[in-house]
Coordinates of C-alpha atoms (C1' of nucleotides) in Angstrom, one line a residue:
Chain A
M1 CA 120.6 57.2 87.1
T2 CA 121.5 59.6 84.4
T3 CA 124.7 59.7 82.5
E4 CA 125.9 62.6 80.4
P5 CA 125.4 62.1 76.7
R6 CA 128.5 61.4 74.8
T7 CA 130.2 64.3 73.1
I8 CA 129.7 64.2 69.4
Y9 CA 131.4 66.2 66.6
L10 CA 129.9 66.7 63.2
K11 CA 130.7 68.6 60.1
N12 CA 128.4 71.5 59.4
T13 CA 127.7 72.4 55.8
L14 CA 126.8 75.9 57.0
T15 CA 130.3 76.6 58.3
G16 CA 132.3 74.0 56.5
E17 CA 133.7 72.9 59.8
K18 CA 133.5 70.1 62.3
Q19 CA 131.8 71.3 65.4
R20 CA 130.6 69.9 68.7
L21 CA 126.9 69.0 69.0
E22 CA 125.4 71.2 71.6
P23 CA 121.6 70.8 71.5
V24 CA 119.4 73.8 72.1
E25 CA 117.8 71.8 74.8
P26 CA 120.6 70.0 76.6
G27 CA 120.4 66.2 76.2
K28 CA 117.7 66.4 73.5
V29 CA 118.4 66.5 69.8
K30 CA 115.8 67.7 67.4
M31 CA 116.5 66.7 63.8
Y32 CA 114.7 67.0 60.5
A33 CA 115.5 65.2 57.3
C34 CA 113.8 65.7 53.9
G35 CA 111.9 62.7 52.9
V36 CA 110.7 61.6 49.5
T37 CA 108.3 63.1 47.0
T38 CA 105.8 60.4 46.6
Y39 CA 105.2 60.2 42.8
D40 CA 106.9 56.8 42.2
Y41 CA 108.5 54.0 44.1
C42 CA 111.6 54.7 46.1
H43 CA 115.0 54.0 44.5
V44 CA 118.2 53.1 46.3
G45 CA 119.3 56.7 46.3
H46 CA 116.4 57.3 48.7
A47 CA 117.5 54.3 50.6
L48 CA 121.0 55.8 51.1
Q49 CA 119.6 59.0 52.6
A50 CA 117.0 57.2 54.7
V51 CA 119.5 54.6 56.1
F52 CA 122.0 57.2 56.9
F53 CA 119.6 59.4 58.9
D54 CA 118.2 56.3 60.5
I55 CA 121.7 55.5 61.8
I56 CA 122.3 59.0 63.0
R57 CA 119.1 59.0 64.9
K58 CA 119.9 55.6 66.4
Y59 CA 123.4 56.5 67.2
L60 CA 122.4 59.7 69.0
R61 CA 120.0 57.7 71.1
Y62 CA 122.7 55.2 71.8
A63 CA 125.0 58.0 72.8
G64 CA 122.6 59.1 75.4
Y65 CA 120.5 61.8 73.8
E66 CA 116.8 62.0 73.6
V67 CA 115.9 62.4 69.9
V68 CA 113.0 63.9 68.1
Y69 CA 113.2 63.0 64.5
V70 CA 111.0 64.4 61.7
R71 CA 110.9 63.1 58.2
N72 CA 108.3 64.4 55.9
H73 CA 106.4 63.0 52.9
T74 CA 106.0 65.4 50.1
D75 CA 102.7 64.3 48.8
V76 CA 101.7 67.5 47.0
D77 CA 104.0 68.4 44.1
D78 CA 104.2 69.1 40.3
K79 CA 105.5 65.6 39.6
I80 CA 102.7 63.9 41.4
I81 CA 100.1 65.9 39.6
Q82 CA 101.8 65.1 36.3
R83 CA 102.2 61.4 37.0
A84 CA 98.6 61.1 38.2
K85 CA 97.4 62.7 35.0
E86 CA 99.4 60.2 33.0
R87 CA 98.0 57.3 34.9
G88 CA 94.5 58.8 34.8
M89 CA 94.1 58.9 38.6
A90 CA 93.6 61.6 41.2
P91 CA 96.8 63.1 42.6
D92 CA 95.9 62.2 46.2
V93 CA 95.2 58.6 45.3
L94 CA 98.6 58.3 43.7
A95 CA 100.3 60.0 46.5
E96 CA 98.6 57.8 49.1
E97 CA 99.7 54.7 47.2
M98 CA 103.2 55.9 47.0
V99 CA 103.4 57.0 50.7
R100 CA 102.5 53.5 51.7
A101 CA 104.9 52.0 49.2
A102 CA 107.7 54.2 50.6
D103 CA 106.9 53.1 54.1
D104 CA 107.0 49.5 53.1
D105 CA 110.3 50.0 51.2
M106 CA 111.9 51.7 54.2
A107 CA 110.7 48.9 56.4
L108 CA 112.4 46.4 54.1
L109 CA 115.7 48.2 54.8
G110 CA 115.2 48.2 58.5
V111 CA 114.6 51.9 58.6
E112 CA 112.6 52.8 61.7
P113 CA 109.7 55.3 61.2
A114 CA 110.5 58.8 62.3
D115 CA 108.8 60.2 65.3
F116 CA 106.8 62.5 63.1
E117 CA 106.2 61.8 59.4
P118 CA 104.0 64.7 58.4
R119 CA 102.5 65.2 54.9
V120 CA 102.1 68.4 53.0
S121 CA 98.4 67.7 52.4
R122 CA 97.8 67.7 56.1
M123 CA 99.8 70.8 56.9
I124 CA 98.1 73.3 54.7
P125 CA 96.9 75.6 57.5
Q126 CA 100.4 75.8 59.0
I127 CA 101.8 76.5 55.6
I128 CA 99.3 79.2 54.8
A129 CA 100.0 80.8 58.2
M130 CA 103.7 80.9 57.5
V131 CA 103.2 82.4 54.1
E132 CA 100.9 85.0 55.6
T133 CA 103.5 85.9 58.1
L134 CA 106.1 86.3 55.3
V135 CA 103.7 88.5 53.3
A136 CA 102.8 90.6 56.3
N137 CA 106.4 91.3 57.2
G138 CA 107.4 92.2 53.6
S139 CA 109.5 89.1 53.0
A140 CA 107.0 87.9 50.3
Y141 CA 104.4 89.3 48.0
A142 CA 101.4 88.0 46.2
T143 CA 100.9 88.6 42.4
D144 CA 97.8 89.2 40.5
D145 CA 98.0 85.6 39.2
G146 CA 97.4 84.3 42.7
D147 CA 101.0 83.3 43.3
V148 CA 103.1 84.3 46.3
Y149 CA 106.8 84.7 46.0
Y150 CA 109.6 85.0 48.5
R151 CA 111.6 88.2 48.1
V152 CA 115.2 86.9 47.9
R153 CA 116.8 90.3 47.9
N154 CA 115.4 91.2 51.3
K155 CA 117.6 88.6 53.0
D156 CA 121.2 89.9 53.3
D157 CA 122.6 86.5 54.0
Y158 CA 120.7 84.7 51.3
G159 CA 123.1 82.0 49.9
K160 CA 124.9 81.3 53.1
L161 CA 124.4 77.6 53.1
S162 CA 125.5 76.9 49.5
G163 CA 128.1 79.7 49.4
R164 CA 126.3 81.5 46.6
K165 CA 125.7 85.2 46.0
I166 CA 122.7 86.5 44.3
D167 CA 124.7 88.2 41.6
E168 CA 126.6 85.1 40.7
L169 CA 123.4 83.2 40.6
R170 CA 121.9 85.6 38.1
S171 CA 124.9 85.6 35.8
G172 CA 125.2 81.8 36.0
T173 CA 121.7 81.0 35.1
R174 CA 120.2 81.2 31.7
D175 CA 116.6 81.6 30.6
L176 CA 115.4 82.8 33.8
V177 CA 111.7 83.5 33.3
Q178 CA 110.7 86.3 35.4
G179 CA 107.0 86.2 34.7
S180 CA 105.1 88.2 37.2
K181 CA 107.9 88.0 39.7
E182 CA 109.6 91.1 41.0
F183 CA 112.9 89.5 40.6
E184 CA 114.0 86.5 38.7
L185 CA 115.4 84.5 41.7
D186 CA 112.4 84.9 43.8
F187 CA 110.8 81.5 44.5
A188 CA 107.2 80.4 44.9
L189 CA 105.7 80.0 48.3
W190 CA 102.3 79.4 47.0
K191 CA 101.2 78.6 43.5
H192 CA 97.9 79.2 41.8
D193 CA 96.5 75.9 40.8
E194 CA 93.1 74.3 40.8
T195 CA 93.8 70.6 40.3
P196 CA 91.2 68.7 42.2
S197 CA 92.5 67.0 45.4
A198 CA 95.8 68.9 45.1
S199 CA 94.6 72.5 45.7
W200 CA 93.2 74.4 48.6
P201 CA 91.6 77.8 49.3
S202 CA 93.9 80.4 50.6
P203 CA 93.9 84.2 51.1
W204 CA 95.4 84.4 47.6
G205 CA 92.9 82.2 46.0
V206 CA 92.9 78.5 45.2
G207 CA 96.3 76.9 45.0
R208 CA 99.0 74.8 46.6
P209 CA 102.2 75.2 48.4
G210 CA 105.5 75.8 46.6
W211 CA 108.3 73.3 46.9
H212 CA 110.3 74.5 49.9
I213 CA 107.7 76.0 52.3
E214 CA 106.4 72.6 53.5
C215 CA 109.6 71.7 55.3
S216 CA 109.8 75.1 57.0
A217 CA 106.3 74.8 58.2
M218 CA 106.7 71.2 59.4
A219 CA 110.0 71.8 61.1
K220 CA 108.4 74.7 63.0
E221 CA 105.4 72.7 63.9
F222 CA 107.3 69.7 65.4
L223 CA 110.7 71.0 66.3
G224 CA 110.2 74.7 66.9
E225 CA 111.8 77.7 65.3
T226 CA 115.4 76.8 66.1
F227 CA 116.5 73.2 66.2
D228 CA 119.7 71.1 66.1
I229 CA 120.2 69.2 62.9
H230 CA 118.7 69.4 59.4
G231 CA 119.9 67.3 56.6
G232 CA 119.3 65.6 53.3
G233 CA 121.1 64.7 50.1
R234 CA 123.8 66.9 48.9
D235 CA 121.7 67.8 45.9
L236 CA 119.3 69.5 48.1
V237 CA 121.7 72.1 49.3
F238 CA 120.7 74.5 46.6
P239 CA 118.0 75.6 46.1
H240 CA 115.9 73.6 48.5
H241 CA 117.7 74.0 51.8
E242 CA 118.9 77.5 51.0
N243 CA 115.4 78.5 50.5
E244 CA 114.1 76.8 53.5
I245 CA 116.6 78.7 55.7
A246 CA 115.6 82.0 54.0
Q247 CA 111.9 81.6 54.5
S248 CA 112.1 80.2 58.0
E249 CA 114.4 82.8 59.3
S250 CA 112.3 85.5 57.7
A251 CA 109.1 84.2 59.1
N252 CA 110.4 83.2 62.5
G253 CA 112.9 86.0 63.1
A254 CA 115.1 83.3 64.6
E255 CA 118.0 81.1 63.6
F256 CA 116.8 77.9 61.8
A257 CA 118.7 74.7 62.0
K258 CA 122.0 75.0 63.8
I259 CA 123.8 72.2 62.0
W260 CA 123.3 71.1 58.4
I261 CA 124.5 67.7 57.3
H262 CA 124.4 66.4 53.8
N263 CA 125.0 62.9 52.5
G264 CA 126.7 62.2 49.2
L265 CA 124.8 60.7 46.3
L266 CA 124.6 57.2 45.1
T267 CA 126.2 55.9 42.0
I268 CA 125.8 52.5 40.5
E269 CA 129.0 51.0 39.1
K270 CA 130.4 54.6 39.3
Q271 CA 127.7 56.0 37.1
K272 CA 125.0 58.4 38.2
M273 CA 121.8 56.6 38.5
S274 CA 119.3 57.6 35.9
K275 CA 116.4 56.2 34.0
S276 CA 118.0 56.9 30.7
L277 CA 121.1 54.9 31.5
G278 CA 118.9 52.0 32.5
N279 CA 120.6 51.7 35.9
H280 CA 117.7 53.0 37.9
L281 CA 117.4 50.6 40.8
L282 CA 114.3 50.5 43.0
I283 CA 114.6 49.5 46.7
R284 CA 112.0 46.7 46.2
D285 CA 114.1 45.2 43.3
A286 CA 117.4 45.6 45.1
V287 CA 116.3 43.6 48.2
K288 CA 115.2 40.8 45.9
K289 CA 118.7 40.2 44.9
W290 CA 120.6 41.2 48.0
P291 CA 119.6 40.9 51.7
F292 CA 118.9 44.3 53.2
E293 CA 121.9 44.0 55.5
V294 CA 124.2 43.7 52.5
L295 CA 122.7 46.9 51.2
R296 CA 123.2 48.6 54.6
L297 CA 126.8 47.4 54.7
S298 CA 127.4 48.8 51.3
I299 CA 126.1 52.1 52.5
L300 CA 128.0 52.0 55.8
S301 CA 131.3 51.2 54.1
Q302 CA 131.9 54.7 53.0
H303 CA 131.7 58.0 54.9
Y304 CA 128.3 59.6 54.5
S305 CA 129.7 62.7 52.9
S306 CA 131.2 60.8 50.1
N307 CA 129.3 59.5 47.2
V308 CA 128.4 55.8 47.8
D309 CA 128.9 53.4 45.0
F310 CA 126.8 50.3 44.6
S311 CA 128.6 47.7 42.6
E312 CA 128.3 43.9 42.1
T313 CA 131.7 43.3 43.5
G314 CA 130.9 45.4 46.5
F315 CA 127.8 43.5 47.2
Q316 CA 129.6 40.3 46.9
T317 CA 132.2 41.4 49.4
F318 CA 129.6 42.5 51.9
F319 CA 127.5 39.4 51.4
K320 CA 130.6 37.5 52.4
R321 CA 131.2 39.7 55.3
L322 CA 127.7 39.4 56.6
N323 CA 128.0 35.7 56.5
Y324 CA 131.2 36.0 58.5
Y325 CA 129.5 38.3 61.1
Y326 CA 126.6 35.9 61.6
D327 CA 128.9 32.9 61.6
T328 CA 130.8 34.6 64.4
L329 CA 127.6 35.3 66.3
S330 CA 126.6 31.7 65.9
E331 CA 129.9 30.5 67.4
L332 CA 129.6 33.0 70.3
D333 CA 126.0 31.8 71.0
L334 CA 127.2 28.2 71.0
A335 CA 130.0 29.0 73.4
A336 CA 127.7 31.0 75.6
E337 CA 125.3 28.1 76.2
N338 CA 124.7 27.6 79.9
A339 CA 126.5 30.8 80.7
P340 CA 126.2 31.8 84.3
A341 CA 123.9 34.8 84.9
S342 CA 126.9 36.7 86.2
A343 CA 130.5 35.8 86.4
E344 CA 133.3 36.8 88.6
S345 CA 135.2 38.2 85.7
L346 CA 135.6 38.2 82.0
E347 CA 138.4 36.4 80.3
G348 CA 140.2 36.6 77.0
C349 CA 138.0 39.2 75.4
D350 CA 136.5 42.5 76.7
P351 CA 133.2 43.5 75.3
A352 CA 133.9 47.1 76.5
D353 CA 136.4 47.3 73.7
I354 CA 133.7 46.7 71.1
R355 CA 131.6 49.6 72.4
D356 CA 134.6 51.9 72.9
G357 CA 135.8 51.4 69.4
F358 CA 132.4 51.9 68.0
H359 CA 131.8 55.1 69.9
A360 CA 135.2 56.5 69.0
A361 CA 134.3 56.1 65.3
M362 CA 130.7 57.2 65.4
S363 CA 131.1 60.2 67.7
D364 CA 133.4 61.7 65.2
D365 CA 131.1 62.8 62.4
F366 CA 129.3 59.4 62.2
N367 CA 132.2 57.7 60.7
T368 CA 130.5 54.4 59.8
A369 CA 133.4 53.2 57.7
A370 CA 135.7 53.5 60.7
A371 CA 133.0 51.9 62.9
L372 CA 132.9 48.9 60.5
A373 CA 136.7 48.6 60.7
E374 CA 136.4 48.5 64.4
L375 CA 133.7 45.9 64.2
N376 CA 135.9 43.8 61.9
M377 CA 138.8 44.0 64.4
S378 CA 136.5 43.1 67.3
M379 CA 135.1 40.2 65.4
S380 CA 138.6 39.0 64.7
K381 CA 139.5 39.2 68.4
A382 CA 136.3 37.3 69.3
R383 CA 137.2 34.5 67.0
E384 CA 140.6 34.3 68.5
F385 CA 139.1 34.2 71.9
L386 CA 136.8 31.4 70.9
G387 CA 139.7 29.3 69.7
A388 CA 141.7 29.8 72.8
K389 CA 141.5 27.8 76.1
H390 CA 139.9 29.5 79.0
D391 CA 138.2 28.7 82.3
K392 CA 134.8 27.2 81.2
A393 CA 132.4 29.3 83.2
R394 CA 134.2 32.5 82.5
K395 CA 134.5 31.7 78.8
R396 CA 130.7 31.1 78.6
F397 CA 130.0 34.3 80.3
T398 CA 132.5 36.2 78.2
A399 CA 131.1 34.8 75.0
R400 CA 127.6 35.8 76.0
E401 CA 128.6 39.3 76.9
T402 CA 130.6 39.6 73.7
A403 CA 127.6 38.6 71.6
V404 CA 125.4 41.1 73.5
A405 CA 127.9 43.9 72.7
F406 CA 127.9 42.9 69.0
R407 CA 124.2 42.9 68.8
E408 CA 124.0 46.2 70.7
V409 CA 126.4 48.0 68.3
G410 CA 124.7 46.2 65.3
A411 CA 121.4 47.5 66.4
V412 CA 122.6 51.1 65.9
L413 CA 123.8 50.2 62.4
G414 CA 120.7 48.3 61.7
I415 CA 122.4 45.0 61.2
L416 CA 123.0 41.7 63.1
Q417 CA 119.5 41.6 64.7
A418 CA 118.1 38.7 62.9
D419 CA 117.9 35.1 64.0
V420 CA 121.3 33.6 63.5
A421 CA 120.4 30.2 62.2
E422 CA 117.7 31.6 59.9
T423 CA 120.0 34.2 58.5
L424 CA 122.8 31.8 57.8
T425 CA 120.4 29.5 56.0
M426 CA 118.9 32.5 54.2
L427 CA 122.4 33.7 53.1
Q428 CA 123.1 30.2 51.8
E429 CA 119.9 30.0 49.8
H430 CA 119.5 33.6 48.8
L431 CA 121.5 33.5 45.6
L432 CA 120.4 30.0 44.5
P433 CA 117.7 31.0 42.1
L434 CA 120.3 33.2 40.3
L435 CA 122.6 30.3 40.0
G436 CA 120.0 28.0 38.7
V437 CA 120.6 25.3 41.3
T438 CA 118.2 23.9 43.8
R439 CA 118.8 22.9 47.4
E440 CA 117.7 19.3 46.5
E441 CA 120.2 19.1 43.7
I442 CA 123.0 20.1 46.0
E443 CA 122.0 17.7 48.7
A444 CA 121.8 14.9 46.2
A445 CA 125.3 15.7 45.0
I446 CA 126.6 15.8 48.5
A447 CA 125.1 12.4 49.2
G448 CA 126.7 11.0 46.0
R449 CA 130.0 12.5 47.0
K450 CA 129.8 11.0 50.5
A451 CA 129.3 7.6 49.0
A452 CA 132.3 8.0 46.7
R453 CA 134.4 9.2 49.6
E454 CA 133.5 6.3 51.7
A455 CA 134.5 4.1 48.9
K456 CA 137.7 6.1 48.8
N457 CA 136.9 7.0 45.3
Y458 CA 138.4 10.5 45.6
A459 CA 138.6 11.2 42.0
R460 CA 134.8 10.8 41.7
S461 CA 134.2 12.9 44.9
D462 CA 136.4 15.7 43.7
E463 CA 134.7 15.7 40.4
I464 CA 131.4 16.2 42.1
R465 CA 132.8 19.0 44.2
D466 CA 134.3 20.7 41.3
D467 CA 131.1 20.5 39.4
L468 CA 129.3 22.3 42.3
V469 CA 132.1 24.9 42.5
E470 CA 131.5 25.5 38.9
K471 CA 127.9 26.3 39.7
G472 CA 128.9 28.6 42.5
I473 CA 128.4 26.2 45.4
E474 CA 131.2 25.6 47.9
L475 CA 131.3 22.5 50.1
M476 CA 132.7 22.3 53.5
D477 CA 133.6 19.1 55.1
G478 CA 133.1 19.3 58.9
R479 CA 133.0 17.0 61.8
D480 CA 129.2 16.6 61.5
G481 CA 129.2 16.0 57.8
T482 CA 129.4 18.2 54.8
T483 CA 127.8 21.7 54.6
W484 CA 127.5 24.0 51.7
R485 CA 127.1 27.6 50.9
V486 CA 126.9 29.9 47.9
R487 CA 130.2 31.1 46.8
P488 CA 130.0 34.9 47.0
Q489 CA 132.9 35.6 44.7
Q490 CA 131.8 34.6 41.2
S491 CA 134.9 35.5 39.4
N492 CA 138.6 36.3 40.0
Chain B
rG1 C1' 131.5 80.5 33.5
rG2 C1' 130.4 80.4 39.2
rC3 C1' 130.4 77.4 43.8
rG4 C1' 131.9 72.8 46.2
rG5 C1' 134.2 68.0 46.7
rC6 C1' 137.7 64.2 45.4
rG7 C1' 142.6 61.7 43.6
rU8 C1' 145.6 56.6 49.6
rG9 C1' 148.3 49.2 48.0
rG10 C1' 145.6 44.9 42.2
rC11 C1' 140.3 46.7 43.8
rC12 C1' 137.0 49.1 47.8
rA13 C1' 138.0 52.5 51.8
rA14 C1' 139.3 55.3 56.9
rG15 C1' 142.9 58.9 58.4
rG16 C1' 144.1 64.3 57.5
rG17 C1' 151.4 67.9 60.7
rG18 C1' 154.8 63.2 63.9
rU19 C1' 156.1 58.9 60.4
rA20 C1' 149.8 54.7 56.6
rA21 C1' 142.8 51.6 60.2
rG22 C1' 139.7 47.9 58.0
rG23 C1' 137.7 44.8 53.9
rC24 C1' 138.2 42.1 49.1
rA25 C1' 141.9 39.8 46.1
rA26 C1' 146.9 37.5 46.4
rA27 C1' 151.1 34.6 48.7
rG28 C1' 153.1 31.3 52.7
rG29 C1' 151.7 28.4 57.1
rU30 C1' 148.3 25.3 60.6
rU31 C1' 144.1 22.0 59.4
rU32 C1' 142.3 18.5 55.4
rG33 C1' 142.3 12.2 51.5
rC34 C1' 142.6 16.8 48.4
rA35 C1' 139.8 21.2 49.3
rA36 C1' 136.7 24.8 51.6
rA37 C1' 135.9 27.5 56.1
rA38 C1' 138.5 29.2 60.4
rC39 C1' 143.1 30.8 62.5
rC40 C1' 148.5 32.8 62.0
rU41 C1' 151.9 35.4 58.8
rU42 C1' 153.2 38.6 54.5
rC43 C1' 151.7 42.6 51.2
rA44 C1' 151.5 50.9 50.2
rU45 C1' 154.7 56.3 51.9
rC46 C1' 149.5 58.4 50.0
rC47 C1' 148.3 61.9 41.3
rC48 C1' 152.6 65.4 39.7
rC49 C1' 155.7 69.9 40.7
rG50 C1' 157.2 73.6 44.0
rG51 C1' 156.9 75.9 49.1
rU52 C1' 156.2 76.3 54.8
rU53 C1' 158.1 73.1 58.9
rC54 C1' 162.7 69.8 63.1
rA55 C1' 158.7 66.8 60.8
rA56 C1' 153.5 66.7 55.3
rA57 C1' 149.7 61.7 52.7
rU58 C1' 148.0 65.5 56.0
rC59 C1' 149.1 73.0 55.5
rC60 C1' 150.0 76.7 51.2
rG61 C1' 150.7 77.7 45.7
rG62 C1' 150.6 75.7 40.7
rG63 C1' 149.5 71.7 37.5
rC64 C1' 146.9 67.2 35.7
rG65 C1' 142.6 64.0 36.2
rC66 C1' 137.6 62.8 38.1
rC67 C1' 132.8 64.2 40.2
rG68 C1' 128.6 67.0 42.2
rC69 C1' 125.6 71.5 42.2
rC70 C1' 124.1 76.1 39.6
rU71 C1' 117.1 73.2 36.2
rC72 C1' 113.3 68.4 39.0
rC73 C1' 116.2 65.2 42.1
rA74 C1' 117.9 61.7 48.3

RNA sequence: GGCGGCGUGGCCAAGGGGUAAGGCAAAGGUUUGCAAAACCUUCAUCCCCGGUUCAAAUCCGGGCGCCGCCUCCA
């Protein structure tokens, strides 16, 4: 049984317009996203980009497409060589360490590995072949220094992605060192360099690839000359993506990526993240403080094309939301116990609405913010359903189907997949160390309060509760005793 | 200087010609020893000024403010 993939619209940086996704090969989407340069641990900005493309890939699959996703590791680069020198190690050793760290960090965020994760160091023959093609057809030239440059002026539509013109680029730039280049804007395809473990023999002597050529070679290797979607951070539009297009199209004589998508950048408390501001946040540090699903929700809460802001109040909000989501799942699971394998009919709540709302939002340029709004409304309806009276068997069946739909949609967003009870406990305890309170202390206080309540000494029991609230712990008296949780909102 | 984006309730954030999704906070209610949680209810005319239109937050022009890129960057 094959069903038609869902129609998807997305905004193309190349044209500035929203257009329908029509894969070169019907039903199969080939996409490429620029990965990280492995000279240091990944920061949350990398997380934003990785999570976003992870979701696109998962959504495309959910929408019925076969997806081939390539995400590279740039493991040969100036910065790697520089950093390795500082640390007194070989570049390839540093790169290897950081590639692994990057994989670990992405896994912490629930980012699934791409189908192909090529590295520059393992693509040298393909890169050299592409540079040779460019030299042979006059799109590039070698210099006496052993460098090879791309001839920007030979491409009439150079600048089409970023909306720039060669003349404007010239006048707008200062201190352009021409060196042995024919023209100041020509960029390097191959650089003469003899650093051990970061250089290779080539027709132009020993050296290494320039910055942009790797992606062109990798895309061609795994996706072909023309493919469907290419993306990355907005900051890569120029010069990186612009140059990729130029060199690929010159080498292949074919259109490169059909649709370009770019995510906004990440700010922290509305400030650009930078080491000098001291707000540089690594993924591995971020997940210590906030569960990865909170991080994902923060990213999802804004449309990908906007800049995403990470803020303490934002995290608190999503922390609370996450608790609400899992709490709802917990209630649904409880209501679904002993559900019949199949039921005559649903009642009070239709899981199809959850999927429909989700698709409506996501198929329109991956509008995760709208998808989250749909999820919120669906959750709200589910809770209403749980509180209402229904035929028992049908209610159990409906609860189960509803939970299935939530988990299904959550899987696409990379949330709501964990064990419910464990997650609820984890959320409770996650912030404890920051509050300086232990579980034992809380439980002891609850026991003391219980005794006071039984003695109807409410003044004392309230005092105990207020004391805990002061520390950031909320108590909830339920039918089966008192439970507690960390109060997400610290102030206001 | 060039190119691009943005300005929506106290805060965050969708929408983008037909009369404002969602979340946080807040207020009232149900519940509770009192609370909390949950549930119900309430809460905006979209930076300013012009214009186009039967109709504009949405289109056009002009302001003001913010941001990104043009140099390594996800």
